Coordinates of C-alpha atoms in Angstrom, one line a residue:
Chain A
M1 CA -78.0 142.0 37.2
T2 CA -79.7 138.8 38.3
I3 CA -78.2 135.6 36.9
K4 CA -80.9 133.5 35.1
L5 CA -80.6 129.7 35.3
H6 CA -82.8 127.9 32.8
C7 CA -83.6 124.7 34.6
F8 CA -86.3 122.4 36.0
G9 CA -86.6 120.7 39.3
E10 CA -86.3 117.1 38.1
S11 CA -82.9 117.7 36.6
G12 CA -80.0 116.7 38.8
N13 CA -77.7 118.3 36.3
A14 CA -79.5 121.6 36.8
Y15 CA -79.4 121.2 40.5
K16 CA -75.6 121.0 40.5
A17 CA -75.5 124.6 39.1
A18 CA -78.5 125.9 41.1
L19 CA -77.0 124.7 44.4
A20 CA -73.6 126.3 43.6
L21 CA -75.4 129.6 42.9
Q22 CA -77.5 129.2 46.0
L23 CA -74.7 128.3 48.5
T24 CA -72.6 131.2 47.3
E25 CA -75.5 133.6 47.7
L26 CA -75.2 135.0 44.2
D27 CA -78.2 137.0 42.9
W28 CA -79.9 134.4 40.7
E29 CA -83.4 133.1 39.7
P30 CA -84.6 130.0 38.0
V31 CA -86.3 130.2 34.6
F32 CA -88.5 127.1 34.0
V33 CA -87.6 124.8 31.1
D34 CA -90.5 122.6 30.0
F35 CA -88.4 119.5 29.4
F36 CA -91.2 117.0 29.7
N37 CA -93.1 118.7 26.9
G38 CA -90.0 118.7 24.7
E39 CA -88.7 122.3 25.1
T40 CA -85.0 121.3 25.0
R41 CA -85.5 119.6 21.7
T42 CA -87.1 122.6 19.9
D43 CA -85.2 124.5 17.2
S44 CA -85.6 127.7 19.2
Y45 CA -84.1 126.2 22.4
K46 CA -81.2 124.9 20.4
A47 CA -80.6 128.2 18.6
D48 CA -81.1 130.6 21.5
L49 CA -80.0 128.6 24.5
N50 CA -78.1 125.4 24.0
A51 CA -77.3 123.5 20.7
M52 CA -76.7 120.4 22.8
G53 CA -80.4 120.4 23.6
E54 CA -79.8 120.2 27.4
A55 CA -80.5 122.0 30.6
P56 CA -79.2 123.9 32.6
V57 CA -78.2 127.0 30.8
M58 CA -76.9 130.0 32.7
I59 CA -77.2 133.6 31.5
D60 CA -75.3 136.4 33.2
G61 CA -75.4 139.5 31.1
D62 CA -73.5 138.6 27.9
V63 CA -72.2 135.3 29.3
R64 CA -74.2 132.2 28.3
L65 CA -72.9 128.9 29.7
T66 CA -74.0 125.3 29.5
Q67 CA -72.8 122.1 31.2
S68 CA -73.3 122.1 34.9
G69 CA -69.6 121.7 35.6
V70 CA -68.7 124.8 33.5
I71 CA -71.4 126.8 35.4
Q72 CA -70.0 125.6 38.7
Y73 CA -66.5 126.9 37.7
Y74 CA -68.0 130.2 36.7
V75 CA -69.5 130.5 40.2
V76 CA -66.2 129.6 41.7
E77 CA -64.4 132.3 39.6
K78 CA -67.0 134.8 40.6
N79 CA -66.6 134.5 44.4
G80 CA -63.6 132.3 45.1
K81 CA -65.6 129.7 47.1
L82 CA -66.3 126.0 46.6
D83 CA -63.0 125.0 44.9
G84 CA -60.1 123.0 46.3
A85 CA -57.6 125.0 48.5
T86 CA -54.4 123.8 46.8
S87 CA -53.6 122.9 43.2
E88 CA -53.6 119.3 44.2
D89 CA -57.0 119.6 45.7
R90 CA -58.3 121.5 42.6
R91 CA -57.2 118.6 40.4
E92 CA -59.0 116.3 42.8
V93 CA -62.2 118.4 42.5
L94 CA -62.1 118.2 38.7
R95 CA -61.4 114.5 38.9
W96 CA -64.6 113.8 40.9
Q97 CA -66.6 116.1 38.6
F98 CA -65.5 114.1 35.6
W99 CA -66.1 110.8 37.4
D100 CA -69.6 112.0 38.3
N101 CA -70.4 113.0 34.7
H102 CA -69.0 109.9 33.3
K103 CA -70.0 107.2 35.7
M104 CA -72.7 108.5 38.1
S105 CA -75.1 111.2 37.0
S106 CA -75.1 110.1 33.4
Q107 CA -76.5 106.7 34.5
A108 CA -78.5 107.7 37.6
G109 CA -80.3 110.4 35.5
V110 CA -81.2 108.0 32.8
A111 CA -82.2 105.2 35.2
R112 CA -84.4 107.6 37.2
F113 CA -86.0 109.0 34.0
L114 CA -86.8 105.5 32.6
M115 CA -88.2 104.3 35.9
N116 CA -90.3 107.3 36.8
F117 CA -91.0 109.6 33.9
L118 CA -91.8 107.2 31.1
P119 CA -95.3 105.5 30.8
E120 CA -95.2 102.2 32.7
D121 CA -95.6 100.1 29.5
K122 CA -92.6 101.9 27.9
R123 CA -90.0 101.2 30.6
P124 CA -87.2 99.0 29.2
A125 CA -86.6 96.5 32.0
E126 CA -83.3 95.1 30.7
V127 CA -81.8 98.7 30.4
I128 CA -82.9 99.6 33.8
Q129 CA -81.5 96.5 35.4
F130 CA -78.2 97.0 33.5
M131 CA -77.8 100.6 34.7
Q132 CA -78.7 99.7 38.2
G133 CA -76.0 97.1 38.3
R134 CA -73.4 99.6 37.1
L135 CA -74.7 102.2 39.5
R136 CA -74.2 99.9 42.5
A137 CA -70.5 99.6 41.6
T138 CA -70.4 103.4 41.3
Y139 CA -72.1 104.1 44.7
A140 CA -69.6 101.6 46.2
V141 CA -66.7 103.7 44.9
L142 CA -68.2 106.9 46.4
D143 CA -69.1 105.2 49.7
T144 CA -65.6 103.8 50.1
H145 CA -64.1 107.2 49.4
L146 CA -66.3 109.0 51.9
T147 CA -65.6 106.5 54.7
G148 CA -63.8 108.6 57.3
R149 CA -64.2 111.9 55.3
D150 CA -66.7 114.7 55.7
W151 CA -66.3 116.0 52.1
I152 CA -65.1 114.5 48.9
V153 CA -62.0 116.8 48.7
G154 CA -60.2 118.4 51.6
R155 CA -61.8 119.8 54.7
D156 CA -64.8 121.7 53.3
V157 CA -67.6 121.5 50.7
T158 CA -66.5 122.0 47.1
I159 CA -68.3 121.8 43.7
A160 CA -67.2 118.1 43.6
D161 CA -69.7 117.5 46.4
L162 CA -72.4 119.5 44.7
S163 CA -71.8 117.6 41.5
C164 CA -71.8 114.1 43.0
C165 CA -74.8 114.6 45.4
S166 CA -77.2 115.9 42.8
Y167 CA -79.3 112.9 41.9
L168 CA -79.0 111.3 45.4
F169 CA -81.5 113.7 47.0
Y170 CA -84.4 112.8 44.8
P171 CA -87.3 110.8 46.3
E172 CA -88.3 108.8 43.2
P173 CA -87.1 105.2 43.2
F174 CA -84.1 104.5 40.9
G175 CA -82.2 101.9 42.8
F176 CA -80.5 104.2 45.3
D177 CA -81.4 104.1 49.0
R178 CA -79.1 106.2 51.2
T179 CA -79.5 103.9 54.1
D180 CA -77.7 101.2 52.2
W181 CA -74.6 103.4 52.0
P182 CA -73.6 104.7 55.5
A183 CA -70.8 107.0 54.4
I184 CA -72.8 108.5 51.6
D185 CA -75.7 109.0 54.0
R186 CA -73.6 110.9 56.5
W187 CA -72.1 113.0 53.8
L188 CA -75.6 113.9 52.4
T189 CA -76.6 114.9 55.9
N190 CA -73.5 117.2 56.0
I191 CA -74.6 118.8 52.7
E192 CA -78.2 119.3 54.0
G193 CA -76.7 121.1 57.0
I194 CA -74.9 123.8 55.0
P195 CA -76.6 127.2 55.6
G196 CA -78.9 128.0 52.7
W197 CA -79.1 124.4 51.4
K198 CA -82.3 123.5 49.7
H199 CA -83.8 120.4 48.2
P200 CA -83.9 120.4 44.3
Y201 CA -87.7 120.6 44.4
D202 CA -87.5 123.7 46.7
L203 CA -84.9 125.4 44.6
M204 CA -86.3 125.0 41.0
P205 CA -89.8 124.8 39.5
R206 CA -91.0 121.2 38.7
G207 CA -92.3 120.1 35.4
A208 CA -93.4 116.5 35.6
R209 CA -97.1 115.8 35.9
Chain B
M1 CA -38.1 111.6 34.2
T2 CA -40.4 109.7 31.8
I3 CA -44.1 110.0 32.5
K4 CA -45.9 106.6 32.8
L5 CA -49.4 106.2 31.5
H6 CA -51.1 103.1 32.8
C7 CA -53.4 102.2 29.9
F8 CA -54.5 99.7 27.3
G9 CA -55.2 100.1 23.6
E10 CA -58.9 99.4 23.6
S11 CA -59.6 102.2 26.1
G12 CA -60.8 105.4 24.4
N13 CA -60.5 107.1 27.8
A14 CA -56.8 106.2 28.0
Y15 CA -56.4 107.3 24.4
K16 CA -57.6 110.8 25.3
A17 CA -54.6 111.1 27.7
A18 CA -52.1 109.3 25.5
L19 CA -52.9 111.4 22.5
A20 CA -52.4 114.6 24.5
L21 CA -49.0 113.4 25.8
Q22 CA -48.1 112.3 22.2
L23 CA -49.1 115.5 20.4
T24 CA -47.2 117.7 22.9
E25 CA -44.1 115.5 22.6
L26 CA -43.7 115.0 26.3
D27 CA -41.4 112.1 27.3
W28 CA -43.9 109.4 28.2
E29 CA -44.4 105.6 27.9
P30 CA -47.4 103.3 28.2
V31 CA -47.6 100.8 31.0
F32 CA -50.0 98.0 30.0
V33 CA -53.1 97.5 32.2
D34 CA -54.6 94.0 31.8
F35 CA -58.2 95.2 31.9
F36 CA -59.7 92.2 30.2
N37 CA -58.3 89.9 32.9
G38 CA -59.7 92.1 35.6
E39 CA -56.6 94.1 36.7
T40 CA -58.5 97.3 37.3
R41 CA -60.8 95.5 39.8
T42 CA -58.0 94.1 42.0
D43 CA -57.4 95.4 45.4
S44 CA -53.8 96.2 44.6
Y45 CA -54.8 98.3 41.5
K46 CA -57.4 100.2 43.6
A47 CA -54.9 100.7 46.4
D48 CA -51.8 101.6 44.4
L49 CA -53.2 103.2 41.2
N50 CA -56.9 104.2 41.2
A51 CA -59.6 103.6 43.8
M52 CA -62.1 104.3 41.1
G53 CA -61.0 101.0 39.4
E54 CA -60.4 102.7 36.0
A55 CA -57.7 103.4 33.5
P56 CA -55.9 105.6 32.6
V57 CA -53.6 106.5 35.4
M58 CA -50.7 108.9 34.9
I59 CA -47.6 108.9 37.1
D60 CA -45.1 111.8 36.8
G61 CA -42.7 111.6 39.7
D62 CA -44.8 112.2 42.8
V63 CA -47.9 113.2 40.8
R64 CA -50.5 110.5 40.3
L65 CA -53.6 111.5 38.3
T66 CA -56.7 109.7 37.1
Q67 CA -59.6 110.7 34.9
S68 CA -58.5 111.5 31.3
G69 CA -59.8 115.1 31.5
V70 CA -57.6 115.8 34.5
I71 CA -54.6 114.3 32.8
Q72 CA -55.3 116.4 29.7
Y73 CA -55.3 119.6 31.8
Y74 CA -52.0 118.5 33.4
V75 CA -50.5 118.2 30.0
V76 CA -51.8 121.6 29.1
E77 CA -50.3 123.1 32.3
K78 CA -47.0 121.4 31.5
N79 CA -46.5 123.0 28.1
G80 CA -49.2 125.6 27.4
K81 CA -50.5 123.9 24.3
L82 CA -53.9 122.3 23.4
D83 CA -56.2 124.7 25.5
G84 CA -58.4 127.5 24.3
A85 CA -56.8 130.8 23.5
T86 CA -59.2 133.0 25.5
S87 CA -61.1 132.6 28.8
E88 CA -64.2 132.2 26.7
D89 CA -62.6 129.5 24.6
R90 CA -61.2 127.7 27.7
R91 CA -64.8 127.5 29.1
E92 CA -65.9 126.1 25.7
V93 CA -63.1 123.4 25.8
L94 CA -64.3 122.4 29.3
R95 CA -67.9 122.3 28.1
W96 CA -67.1 119.8 25.4
Q97 CA -65.0 117.7 27.7
F98 CA -67.9 117.4 30.1
W99 CA -70.4 116.8 27.3
D100 CA -68.1 114.0 25.9
N101 CA -67.8 112.4 29.4
H102 CA -71.5 112.7 30.1
K103 CA -73.1 112.0 26.7
M104 CA -70.6 110.4 24.3
S105 CA -67.7 108.4 25.6
S106 CA -69.7 107.1 28.6
Q107 CA -72.1 105.5 26.2
A108 CA -69.9 104.7 23.2
G109 CA -67.4 102.9 25.4
V110 CA -70.1 100.8 27.0
A111 CA -71.8 100.0 23.6
R112 CA -68.5 99.0 22.1
F113 CA -67.6 96.8 25.0
L114 CA -70.9 95.0 25.0
M115 CA -70.9 94.5 21.3
N116 CA -67.3 93.4 20.9
F117 CA -65.6 92.2 24.1
L118 CA -68.4 90.2 25.8
P119 CA -69.0 86.6 24.7
E120 CA -71.7 86.6 21.9
D121 CA -74.3 84.9 24.1
K122 CA -73.9 87.5 26.9
R123 CA -74.5 90.6 24.8
P124 CA -77.7 92.4 26.1
A125 CA -79.6 93.3 22.9
E126 CA -82.0 95.8 24.4
V127 CA -79.2 97.7 26.2
I128 CA -77.2 97.9 23.0
Q129 CA -80.1 99.1 21.0
F130 CA -81.0 101.7 23.7
M131 CA -77.5 103.1 23.8
Q132 CA -77.1 103.2 20.0
G133 CA -80.3 105.3 19.8
R134 CA -79.0 107.8 22.3
L135 CA -75.6 107.8 20.6
R136 CA -77.2 108.8 17.2
A137 CA -78.6 111.9 18.9
T138 CA -75.2 112.6 20.3
Y139 CA -73.3 112.2 17.0
A140 CA -75.9 114.5 15.5
V141 CA -75.0 117.3 18.0
L142 CA -71.3 116.9 17.2
D143 CA -71.8 116.8 13.5
T144 CA -74.0 119.9 13.5
H145 CA -71.4 121.7 15.6
L146 CA -68.5 120.7 13.3
T147 CA -70.3 121.8 10.1
G148 CA -68.2 124.7 8.8
R149 CA -65.6 124.3 11.5
D150 CA -62.2 122.6 11.5
W151 CA -62.0 122.2 15.3
I152 CA -64.4 122.0 18.1
V153 CA -63.2 125.2 19.7
G154 CA -61.4 128.2 18.0
R155 CA -59.0 127.8 15.2
D156 CA -56.7 125.0 16.4
V157 CA -56.8 121.6 18.0
T158 CA -57.5 121.5 21.7
I159 CA -58.1 118.8 24.3
A160 CA -61.8 119.1 23.5
D161 CA -61.0 117.5 20.1
L162 CA -58.8 114.9 21.7
S163 CA -61.6 114.0 24.2
C164 CA -64.5 113.8 21.7
C165 CA -62.6 111.9 19.0
S166 CA -61.4 109.1 21.2
Y167 CA -63.8 106.3 20.6
L168 CA -64.5 107.3 17.0
F169 CA -61.2 106.0 15.7
Y170 CA -61.9 102.4 16.7
P171 CA -62.5 99.8 14.0
E172 CA -64.9 97.5 16.0
P173 CA -68.6 98.0 15.2
F174 CA -70.5 99.9 17.8
G175 CA -73.0 101.8 15.7
F176 CA -70.8 104.6 14.5
D177 CA -69.7 104.9 10.8
R178 CA -67.9 108.1 10.0
T179 CA -69.1 108.1 6.5
D180 CA -72.6 108.8 7.9
W181 CA -71.5 112.0 9.5
P182 CA -69.7 114.2 7.0
A183 CA -68.6 117.0 9.3
I184 CA -67.3 114.5 11.9
D185 CA -65.5 112.6 9.1
R186 CA -63.7 115.7 7.9
W187 CA -62.7 116.6 11.5
L188 CA -61.3 113.2 12.2
T189 CA -59.2 113.6 9.0
N190 CA -57.9 116.9 10.4
I191 CA -56.9 115.1 13.6
E192 CA -55.2 112.3 11.7
G193 CA -53.2 114.9 9.9
I194 CA -51.7 116.4 13.0
P195 CA -47.9 115.7 13.0
G196 CA -47.2 112.9 15.4
W197 CA -50.8 111.6 15.4
K198 CA -51.2 107.9 16.0
H199 CA -54.1 105.5 16.0
P200 CA -54.9 104.2 19.5
Y201 CA -53.7 100.7 18.6
D202 CA -50.4 102.1 17.5
L203 CA -50.0 104.2 20.6
M204 CA -50.9 101.8 23.4
P205 CA -50.5 98.0 23.9
R206 CA -53.7 96.0 23.2
G207 CA -55.2 93.5 25.7
A208 CA -58.1 91.9 24.1
R209 CA -57.8 88.4 22.6

């Protein structure tokens, strides 16, 4: 049975799940969520797909999962790839996933939304500036960690990489330029080189006008 | 050997780890982190404790862990309590931990910091207002979920509860009043009733003036 991922191209959180499915060659397909026209806030979306009002949502037969990190672990359980090799490394993978959710994607996603998908006269300048300041400190932590390393944990790609990279591939301006961060830049090139890798806009249908 | 938790009372993230240690009656003690005087940003803190520049950090013999969610799972592994009872429930626990990190604590912690621990003339009004608006939507998701339930997952307290409750016990104003959210209010009372429960300011040393 084909796994369905309810998603949209502009969502870095959806990309974390889509890329895990893609790189492990599971049989899956995207189902478009019309986020920009309010689909995730409708009663039917909340009742049938996700009470949290968010994408992505993964459906595999009777299993319905939300939160990209949970879907990533489901993919790991399904085929044994993309997790740390030792219990120590597995804790380290989870650590970077939490860090990404808490410090990076949560802010990068909002900053990018405010700067690109709101009408120009509704973009809150002070909020954008505040988030970009916090994000610079966040990118510095990641860049320092990746200096001298090919992957975030251990010697191969894991779901920690697929979590942390997600928003960093998008072309819209949100205060991140990979050429400013040499170790992040090299690491993103490593990810792009994985067989089967695709850009978020080539993996999921786009919704923004 | 006594587990050391590097923490400070004002940190809801530290409280998530401290409360898990406390409720499982592990032998642990807090080690004060002087966050308000910049300790987490020093080179020695980053080198010796956490390159991410954050609290909490847990030390148990040779094991050093950061990110409250990772420490919570270490406590679960250590004594088998506080996780979901089935694989489905365990995924649900992880789901709410990620949601808390991504949508709730990340914003509640920042809003509370900006409103209470910055000098009055440095508090960014637009940022605070923006975060409070997003937080209201977040509290509504949690309150709806808890309506008719005693705990976030299953029939007993789990680390999902200990994650999501963390900032909600603090007395400083940050736009959350438990009397506005009846299901959250009842659930917080359930948590307060767990044998051994302590308020964050009774569990960890405070740093703010």
